[in-house]
PDB file of C-alpha atoms in Angstrom:
ATOM      1  CA  GLY R   1       0.000   0.000   0.000  1.00 77.00           C
ATOM      2  CA  ASP R   2       0.856   3.660  -0.028  1.00 83.00           C
ATOM      3  CA  SER R   3       3.319   4.962   2.524  1.00 89.00           C
ATOM      4  CA  VAL R   4       5.201   8.112   3.434  1.00 94.00           C
ATOM      5  CA  THR R   5       8.580   8.208   5.165  1.00 94.00           C
ATOM      6  CA  GLN R   6       9.984  11.378   6.621  1.00 93.00           C
ATOM      7  CA  MET R   7      13.033  12.134   8.680  1.00 87.00           C
ATOM      8  CA  GLU R   8      12.742  11.742  12.397  1.00 85.00           C
ATOM      9  CA  GLY R   9      12.932  14.715  14.652  1.00 85.00           C
ATOM     10  CA  PRO R  10      13.304  16.757  16.504  1.00 93.00           C
ATOM     11  CA  VAL R  11      15.224  19.035  14.204  1.00 95.00           C
ATOM     12  CA  THR R  12      16.777  21.908  16.134  1.00 96.00           C
ATOM     13  CA  LEU R  13      18.045  24.947  14.240  1.00 97.00           C
ATOM     14  CA  SER R  14      19.108  28.470  14.996  1.00 97.00           C
ATOM     15  CA  GLU R  15      17.135  31.341  13.588  1.00 97.00           C
ATOM     16  CA  GLU R  16      17.992  32.135   9.935  1.00 96.00           C
ATOM     17  CA  ALA R  17      19.405  28.647   9.333  1.00 97.00           C
ATOM     18  CA  PHE R  18      18.544  26.622   6.237  1.00 97.00           C
ATOM     19  CA  LEU R  19      15.933  23.912   6.692  1.00 97.00           C
ATOM     20  CA  THR R  20      15.480  20.618   4.889  1.00 97.00           C
ATOM     21  CA  ILE R  21      13.020  17.964   6.003  1.00 97.00           C
ATOM     22  CA  ASN R  22      13.238  14.865   3.852  1.00 97.00           C
ATOM     23  CA  CYS R  23      10.157  13.020   2.645  1.00 97.00           C
ATOM     24  CA  THR R  24       9.926   9.995   0.357  1.00 97.00           C
ATOM     25  CA  TYR R  25       6.864   8.060  -0.658  1.00 96.00           C
ATOM     26  CA  THR R  26       5.615   4.856  -2.227  1.00 94.00           C
ATOM     27  CA  ALA R  27       2.391   4.834  -4.188  1.00 90.00           C
ATOM     28  CA  THR R  28       0.675   2.667  -6.741  1.00 83.00           C
ATOM     29  CA  GLY R  29      -0.364   5.492  -9.052  1.00 81.00           C
ATOM     30  CA  TYR R  30       0.192   9.213  -9.405  1.00 83.00           C
ATOM     31  CA  PRO R  31      -0.531  10.798  -6.052  1.00 90.00           C
ATOM     32  CA  SER R  32      -0.782  14.412  -5.023  1.00 90.00           C
ATOM     33  CA  LEU R  33       1.746  15.399  -2.364  1.00 94.00           C
ATOM     34  CA  PHE R  34       1.310  17.718   0.592  1.00 94.00           C
ATOM     35  CA  TRP R  35       3.060  19.255   3.536  1.00 96.00           C
ATOM     36  CA  TYR R  36       0.924  20.002   6.573  1.00 95.00           C
ATOM     37  CA  VAL R  37       2.034  21.975   9.630  1.00 94.00           C
ATOM     38  CA  GLN R  38       0.759  21.689  13.195  1.00 90.00           C
ATOM     39  CA  TYR R  39       1.652  24.626  15.410  1.00 90.00           C
ATOM     40  CA  PRO R  40       1.582  24.074  19.182  1.00 84.00           C
ATOM     41  CA  GLY R  41      -1.990  23.737  20.409  1.00 75.00           C
ATOM     42  CA  GLU R  42      -3.504  24.090  16.951  1.00 79.00           C
ATOM     43  CA  GLY R  43      -4.939  21.812  14.287  1.00 78.00           C
ATOM     44  CA  LEU R  44      -3.286  20.728  11.076  1.00 86.00           C
ATOM     45  CA  GLN R  45      -2.974  23.327   8.354  1.00 88.00           C
ATOM     46  CA  LEU R  46      -2.064  22.754   4.747  1.00 90.00           C
ATOM     47  CA  LEU R  47       1.307  24.383   4.096  1.00 95.00           C
ATOM     48  CA  LEU R  48       1.821  23.554   0.422  1.00 95.00           C
ATOM     49  CA  LYS R  49       1.033  20.966  -2.187  1.00 92.00           C
ATOM     50  CA  ALA R  50       2.017  19.633  -5.600  1.00 94.00           C
ATOM     51  CA  THR R  51      -0.246  17.605  -7.834  1.00 90.00           C
ATOM     52  CA  LYS R  52       2.089  16.303 -10.536  1.00 90.00           C
ATOM     53  CA  ALA R  53       5.723  15.545 -11.238  1.00 93.00           C
ATOM     54  CA  ASP R  54       8.091  18.534 -11.273  1.00 95.00           C
ATOM     55  CA  ASP R  55       5.492  20.804  -9.684  1.00 94.00           C
ATOM     56  CA  LYS R  56       6.869  23.057  -6.965  1.00 96.00           C
ATOM     57  CA  GLY R  57       4.623  23.967  -4.069  1.00 95.00           C
ATOM     58  CA  SER R  58       5.495  27.073  -2.084  1.00 96.00           C
ATOM     59  CA  ASN R  59       4.063  29.070   0.792  1.00 96.00           C
ATOM     60  CA  LYS R  60       5.408  31.306   3.585  1.00 95.00           C
ATOM     61  CA  GLY R  61       8.973  30.875   2.305  1.00 97.00           C
ATOM     62  CA  PHE R  62       8.709  27.080   2.328  1.00 98.00           C
ATOM     63  CA  GLU R  63       8.947  25.086  -0.883  1.00 98.00           C
ATOM     64  CA  ALA R  64       8.970  21.481  -2.031  1.00 98.00           C
ATOM     65  CA  THR R  65       9.348  19.933  -5.470  1.00 97.00           C
ATOM     66  CA  TYR R  66       7.539  16.767  -6.583  1.00 96.00           C
ATOM     67  CA  ARG R  67      10.334  14.464  -7.778  1.00 96.00           C
ATOM     68  CA  LYS R  68       8.874  11.385  -9.395  1.00 93.00           C
ATOM     69  CA  GLU R  69      12.261   9.899 -10.306  1.00 94.00           C
ATOM     70  CA  THR R  70      13.339   9.839  -6.666  1.00 95.00           C
ATOM     71  CA  THR R  71       9.800   9.590  -5.210  1.00 96.00           C
ATOM     72  CA  SER R  72      10.592  12.513  -2.945  1.00 97.00           C
ATOM     73  CA  PHE R  73       8.995  15.748  -1.770  1.00 97.00           C
ATOM     74  CA  HIS R  74      11.566  17.371   0.504  1.00 98.00           C
ATOM     75  CA  LEU R  75      10.554  20.511   2.385  1.00 98.00           C
ATOM     76  CA  GLU R  76      12.996  23.443   2.355  1.00 98.00           C
ATOM     77  CA  LYS R  77      13.195  26.955   3.700  1.00 98.00           C
ATOM     78  CA  GLY R  78      16.132  29.273   3.272  1.00 97.00           C
ATOM     79  CA  SER R  79      15.924  31.089   6.583  1.00 96.00           C
ATOM     80  CA  VAL R  80      13.801  29.748   9.442  1.00 97.00           C
ATOM     81  CA  GLN R  81      12.228  31.841  12.163  1.00 97.00           C
ATOM     82  CA  VAL R  82      11.278  31.010  15.738  1.00 96.00           C
ATOM     83  CA  SER R  83       7.645  31.154  14.631  1.00 96.00           C
ATOM     84  CA  ASP R  84       8.277  28.188  12.296  1.00 97.00           C
ATOM     85  CA  SER R  85       8.613  25.891  15.312  1.00 97.00           C
ATOM     86  CA  ALA R  86       5.963  23.235  14.749  1.00 96.00           C
ATOM     87  CA  VAL R  87       5.444  19.646  13.652  1.00 94.00           C
ATOM     88  CA  TYR R  88       5.551  19.116   9.895  1.00 96.00           C
ATOM     89  CA  PHE R  89       3.746  16.223   8.197  1.00 95.00           C
ATOM     90  CA  CYS R  90       4.357  14.999   4.682  1.00 96.00           C
ATOM     91  CA  ALA R  91       1.333  13.347   3.085  1.00 94.00           C
ATOM     92  CA  LEU R  92       0.108  11.882  -0.160  1.00 91.00           C
ATOM     93  CA  SER R  93      -3.374  11.625  -1.588  1.00 87.00           C
ATOM     94  CA  GLU R  94      -4.491   9.007  -4.048  1.00 80.00           C
ATOM     95  CA  VAL R  95      -7.814   7.684  -5.259  1.00 73.00           C
ATOM     96  CA  ILE R  96      -7.914   3.967  -4.549  1.00 65.00           C
ATOM     97  CA  ALA R  97     -10.937   1.840  -5.502  1.00 64.00           C
ATOM     98  CA  GLY R  98     -12.940   4.987  -6.016  1.00 64.00           C
ATOM     99  CA  ARG R  99     -12.103   6.413  -2.599  1.00 66.00           C
ATOM    100  CA  ARG R 100      -9.763   9.238  -1.873  1.00 69.00           C
ATOM    101  CA  ALA R 101      -7.188   8.364   0.797  1.00 72.00           C
ATOM    102  CA  LEU R 102      -4.723  10.660   2.547  1.00 84.00           C
ATOM    103  CA  THR R 103      -1.634   8.918   3.938  1.00 88.00           C
ATOM    104  CA  PHE R 104       0.586  10.767   6.414  1.00 91.00           C
ATOM    105  CA  GLY R 105       4.207  10.453   7.401  1.00 93.00           C
ATOM    106  CA  SER R 106       5.129  10.256  11.066  1.00 90.00           C
ATOM    107  CA  GLY R 107       5.789  13.968  11.426  1.00 93.00           C
ATOM    108  CA  THR R 108       8.977  15.921  12.108  1.00 95.00           C
ATOM    109  CA  ARG R 109       9.178  18.347  14.987  1.00 95.00           C
ATOM    110  CA  LEU R 110      11.118  21.520  14.197  1.00 96.00           C
ATOM    111  CA  GLN R 111      12.489  23.656  17.001  1.00 96.00           C
ATOM    112  CA  VAL R 112      13.980  27.014  16.042  1.00 97.00           C
ATOM    113  CA  GLN R 113      16.050  28.750  18.676  1.00 96.00           C
ATOM    114  CA  PRO R 114      16.576  32.521  18.736  1.00 94.00           C
TER     115      PRO R 114
ATOM    116  CA  SER T   1     -11.023  27.614   3.711  1.00 66.00           C
ATOM    117  CA  ALA T   2     -13.262  25.597   6.015  1.00 70.00           C
ATOM    118  CA  VAL T   3     -13.935  26.410   9.637  1.00 85.00           C
ATOM    119  CA  ILE T   4     -14.171  23.236  11.695  1.00 91.00           C
ATOM    120  CA  SER T   5     -14.852  23.136  15.410  1.00 93.00           C
ATOM    121  CA  GLN T   6     -14.642  20.182  17.739  1.00 95.00           C
ATOM    122  CA  LYS T   7     -16.004  19.565  21.216  1.00 96.00           C
ATOM    123  CA  PRO T   8     -14.591  18.846  23.670  1.00 96.00           C
ATOM    124  CA  SER T   9     -11.107  20.171  23.017  1.00 93.00           C
ATOM    125  CA  ARG T  10      -9.735  17.777  25.589  1.00 95.00           C
ATOM    126  CA  ASP T  11     -10.953  15.312  28.193  1.00 97.00           C
ATOM    127  CA  ILE T  12      -9.645  12.912  30.780  1.00 97.00           C
ATOM    128  CA  CYS T  13     -11.739   9.771  31.085  1.00 96.00           C
ATOM    129  CA  GLN T  14     -11.823   6.618  33.128  1.00 97.00           C
ATOM    130  CA  ARG T  15     -11.241   3.182  31.672  1.00 97.00           C
ATOM    131  CA  GLY T  16     -14.436   1.495  30.501  1.00 97.00           C
ATOM    132  CA  THR T  17     -16.387   4.677  29.847  1.00 97.00           C
ATOM    133  CA  SER T  18     -17.310   6.228  26.492  1.00 97.00           C
ATOM    134  CA  LEU T  19     -16.796   9.689  25.065  1.00 97.00           C
ATOM    135  CA  THR T  20     -18.603  11.331  22.165  1.00 98.00           C
ATOM    136  CA  ILE T  21     -16.710  13.924  20.156  1.00 98.00           C
ATOM    137  CA  GLN T  22     -18.611  16.448  18.098  1.00 98.00           C
ATOM    138  CA  CYS T  23     -17.497  18.037  14.843  1.00 97.00           C
ATOM    139  CA  GLN T  24     -19.207  21.055  13.318  1.00 96.00           C
ATOM    140  CA  VAL T  25     -18.336  22.503   9.898  1.00 94.00           C
ATOM    141  CA  ASP T  26     -19.245  25.999   8.744  1.00 92.00           C
ATOM    142  CA  SER T  27     -20.766  24.786   5.470  1.00 89.00           C
ATOM    143  CA  GLN T  28     -22.215  21.654   3.926  1.00 90.00           C
ATOM    144  CA  VAL T  29     -19.798  18.917   2.936  1.00 88.00           C
ATOM    145  CA  THR T  30     -20.414  15.490   1.484  1.00 85.00           C
ATOM    146  CA  MET T  31     -17.712  13.529   3.252  1.00 85.00           C
ATOM    147  CA  MET T  32     -16.302  13.945   6.723  1.00 91.00           C
ATOM    148  CA  PHE T  33     -13.312  12.015   7.968  1.00 93.00           C
ATOM    149  CA  TRP T  34     -12.211  11.001  11.443  1.00 96.00           C
ATOM    150  CA  TYR T  35      -8.509  10.527  12.206  1.00 95.00           C
ATOM    151  CA  ARG T  36      -6.558   9.409  15.245  1.00 95.00           C
ATOM    152  CA  GLN T  37      -3.126  10.723  16.183  1.00 90.00           C
ATOM    153  CA  GLN T  38      -1.561   8.597  18.883  1.00 89.00           C
ATOM    154  CA  PRO T  39       1.199  10.150  21.015  1.00 83.00           C
ATOM    155  CA  GLY T  40       4.272  10.758  18.897  1.00 77.00           C
ATOM    156  CA  GLN T  41       2.657   9.104  15.900  1.00 81.00           C
ATOM    157  CA  SER T  42       1.225  10.195  12.600  1.00 83.00           C
ATOM    158  CA  LEU T  43      -2.424  10.504  11.691  1.00 89.00           C
ATOM    159  CA  THR T  44      -4.387   7.353  10.954  1.00 91.00           C
ATOM    160  CA  LEU T  45      -7.744   7.409   9.228  1.00 91.00           C
ATOM    161  CA  ILE T  46     -10.453   5.782  11.337  1.00 95.00           C
ATOM    162  CA  ALA T  47     -13.444   6.127   9.046  1.00 93.00           C
ATOM    163  CA  THR T  48     -15.194   8.170   6.388  1.00 91.00           C
ATOM    164  CA  ALA T  49     -18.680   9.428   7.173  1.00 91.00           C
ATOM    165  CA  ASN T  50     -21.177  10.253   4.434  1.00 84.00           C
ATOM    166  CA  GLN T  51     -24.498  11.826   5.277  1.00 81.00           C
ATOM    167  CA  GLY T  52     -27.348   9.348   5.083  1.00 79.00           C
ATOM    168  CA  SER T  53     -25.276   6.188   4.949  1.00 80.00           C
ATOM    169  CA  GLU T  54     -23.157   3.969   7.162  1.00 85.00           C
ATOM    170  CA  ALA T  55     -19.635   5.119   7.818  1.00 91.00           C
ATOM    171  CA  THR T  56     -16.826   3.282   6.048  1.00 90.00           C
ATOM    172  CA  TYR T  57     -14.191   2.026   8.475  1.00 93.00           C
ATOM    173  CA  GLU T  58     -10.528   1.457   7.758  1.00 91.00           C
ATOM    174  CA  SER T  59      -8.737  -1.751   8.552  1.00 89.00           C
ATOM    175  CA  GLY T  60      -8.296  -2.149  12.288  1.00 93.00           C
ATOM    176  CA  PHE T  61     -11.279   0.013  13.249  1.00 95.00           C
ATOM    177  CA  VAL T  62     -14.794  -1.286  13.902  1.00 95.00           C
ATOM    178  CA  ILE T  63     -18.178   0.318  14.357  1.00 96.00           C
ATOM    179  CA  ASP T  64     -18.740  -1.166  17.811  1.00 96.00           C
ATOM    180  CA  LYS T  65     -15.632   0.581  19.117  1.00 97.00           C
ATOM    181  CA  PHE T  66     -15.969   3.826  17.152  1.00 97.00           C
ATOM    182  CA  PRO T  67     -19.627   4.431  16.274  1.00 96.00           C
ATOM    183  CA  ILE T  68     -20.128   7.467  14.054  1.00 96.00           C
ATOM    184  CA  SER T  69     -23.182   9.558  13.384  1.00 93.00           C
ATOM    185  CA  ARG T  70     -23.727  11.907  10.459  1.00 93.00           C
ATOM    186  CA  PRO T  71     -27.176  13.413  10.879  1.00 91.00           C
ATOM    187  CA  ASN T  72     -26.679  16.269   8.393  1.00 91.00           C
ATOM    188  CA  LEU T  73     -24.171  17.819   6.020  1.00 91.00           C
ATOM    189  CA  THR T  74     -22.467  20.018   8.617  1.00 94.00           C
ATOM    190  CA  PHE T  75     -22.193  17.785  11.674  1.00 95.00           C
ATOM    191  CA  SER T  76     -20.771  14.451  12.778  1.00 95.00           C
ATOM    192  CA  THR T  77     -19.960  12.665  15.996  1.00 96.00           C
ATOM    193  CA  LEU T  78     -17.399  10.008  16.834  1.00 97.00           C
ATOM    194  CA  THR T  79     -17.812   7.930  19.979  1.00 98.00           C
ATOM    195  CA  VAL T  80     -14.874   6.161  21.556  1.00 98.00           C
ATOM    196  CA  SER T  81     -16.484   3.262  23.395  1.00 97.00           C
ATOM    197  CA  ASN T  82     -15.337   1.196  26.358  1.00 97.00           C
ATOM    198  CA  MET T  83     -12.128   3.179  26.530  1.00 97.00           C
ATOM    199  CA  SER T  84      -8.749   1.867  27.584  1.00 96.00           C
ATOM    200  CA  PRO T  85      -5.453   3.749  28.040  1.00 96.00           C
ATOM    201  CA  GLU T  86      -4.480   2.677  24.508  1.00 95.00           C
ATOM    202  CA  ASP T  87      -7.230   4.976  23.213  1.00 97.00           C
ATOM    203  CA  SER T  88      -5.380   8.018  24.530  1.00 96.00           C
ATOM    204  CA  SER T  89      -4.890  10.070  21.373  1.00 95.00           C
ATOM    205  CA  ILE T  90      -5.822  13.225  19.567  1.00 93.00           C
ATOM    206  CA  TYR T  91      -8.945  12.675  17.475  1.00 96.00           C
ATOM    207  CA  LEU T  92      -9.366  14.935  14.461  1.00 95.00           C
ATOM    208  CA  CYS T  93     -12.281  15.655  12.212  1.00 95.00           C
ATOM    209  CA  SER T  94     -11.543  16.536   8.593  1.00 93.00           C
ATOM    210  CA  VAL T  95     -13.396  17.583   5.456  1.00 90.00           C
ATOM    211  CA  VAL T  96     -12.537  17.944   1.798  1.00 82.00           C
ATOM    212  CA  ARG T  97     -13.606  21.051  -0.015  1.00 76.00           C
ATOM    213  CA  GLY T  98     -13.346  21.763  -3.691  1.00 69.00           C
ATOM    214  CA  LEU T  99     -11.303  24.797  -4.597  1.00 61.00           C
ATOM    215  CA  ALA T 100     -10.182  26.345  -7.847  1.00 57.00           C
ATOM    216  CA  GLY T 101      -7.531  24.016  -9.201  1.00 55.00           C
ATOM    217  CA  GLY T 102      -8.507  21.000  -7.127  1.00 61.00           C
ATOM    218  CA  THR T 103      -9.542  20.014  -3.654  1.00 68.00           C
ATOM    219  CA  GLU T 104      -8.098  20.642  -0.222  1.00 77.00           C
ATOM    220  CA  GLN T 105      -8.463  18.758   3.010  1.00 83.00           C
ATOM    221  CA  PHE T 106      -9.084  20.767   6.160  1.00 87.00           C
ATOM    222  CA  PHE T 107      -8.709  19.604   9.743  1.00 90.00           C
ATOM    223  CA  GLY T 108     -10.349  20.547  12.978  1.00 91.00           C
ATOM    224  CA  PRO T 109      -8.304  21.528  16.037  1.00 89.00           C
ATOM    225  CA  GLY T 110      -8.562  18.037  17.477  1.00 92.00           C
ATOM    226  CA  THR T 111      -9.815  16.517  20.713  1.00 95.00           C
ATOM    227  CA  ARG T 112      -7.070  15.429  23.075  1.00 94.00           C
ATOM    228  CA  LEU T 113      -8.254  12.355  24.970  1.00 96.00           C
ATOM    229  CA  THR T 114      -6.467  10.869  27.962  1.00 96.00           C
ATOM    230  CA  VAL T 115      -7.750   7.585  29.378  1.00 97.00           C
ATOM    231  CA  LEU T 116      -6.668   6.653  32.877  1.00 95.00           C
TER     232      LEU T 116
END
């Protein structure tokens, strides 16, 4: 079945550091890929998405490129801020047997220190 | 976007009791989803709830343990029955809404359940 693997956390960075959170996936077809963010005490929010190969999703300075050849969707940001401290989830969405299914990775906690 | 509220936001319950979680959406949606996020784990889909029909449960989840109601297009409830400490999780309600260019899945703030 479908699965998503992302790097374990926590990831601890200083403010203005470069961020990469790795995400790879396995899927039977051509999924859409997402990054969700969960800030402390809040629900999940969609951060960015890409629906086909070579698409780049971007939002709030974060970006990720759908790489079909490496089945990856790594999240990057050039300069992190303390306010980016949160848990980040990589996810894929695929229609299987007529039903849409969203599969999540295990989440990566990011801690940004001032 | 979709505004989703859940009640309660958190609860501490005794083993063997049941808790019903409510999910309210600000507009009509066809499908509502219930997820579980166990401590330190990712989200796992429990079931999909369509209005007017039985919920569809994922492997490992059964109706007797997690009965779901969907009385209208803006509301759903999930009951966690005969609870044990292993049921301690965050339970999230989710909906899919069509947007220009595709669809997007929105999540409620979650209900943090602790079972003693």
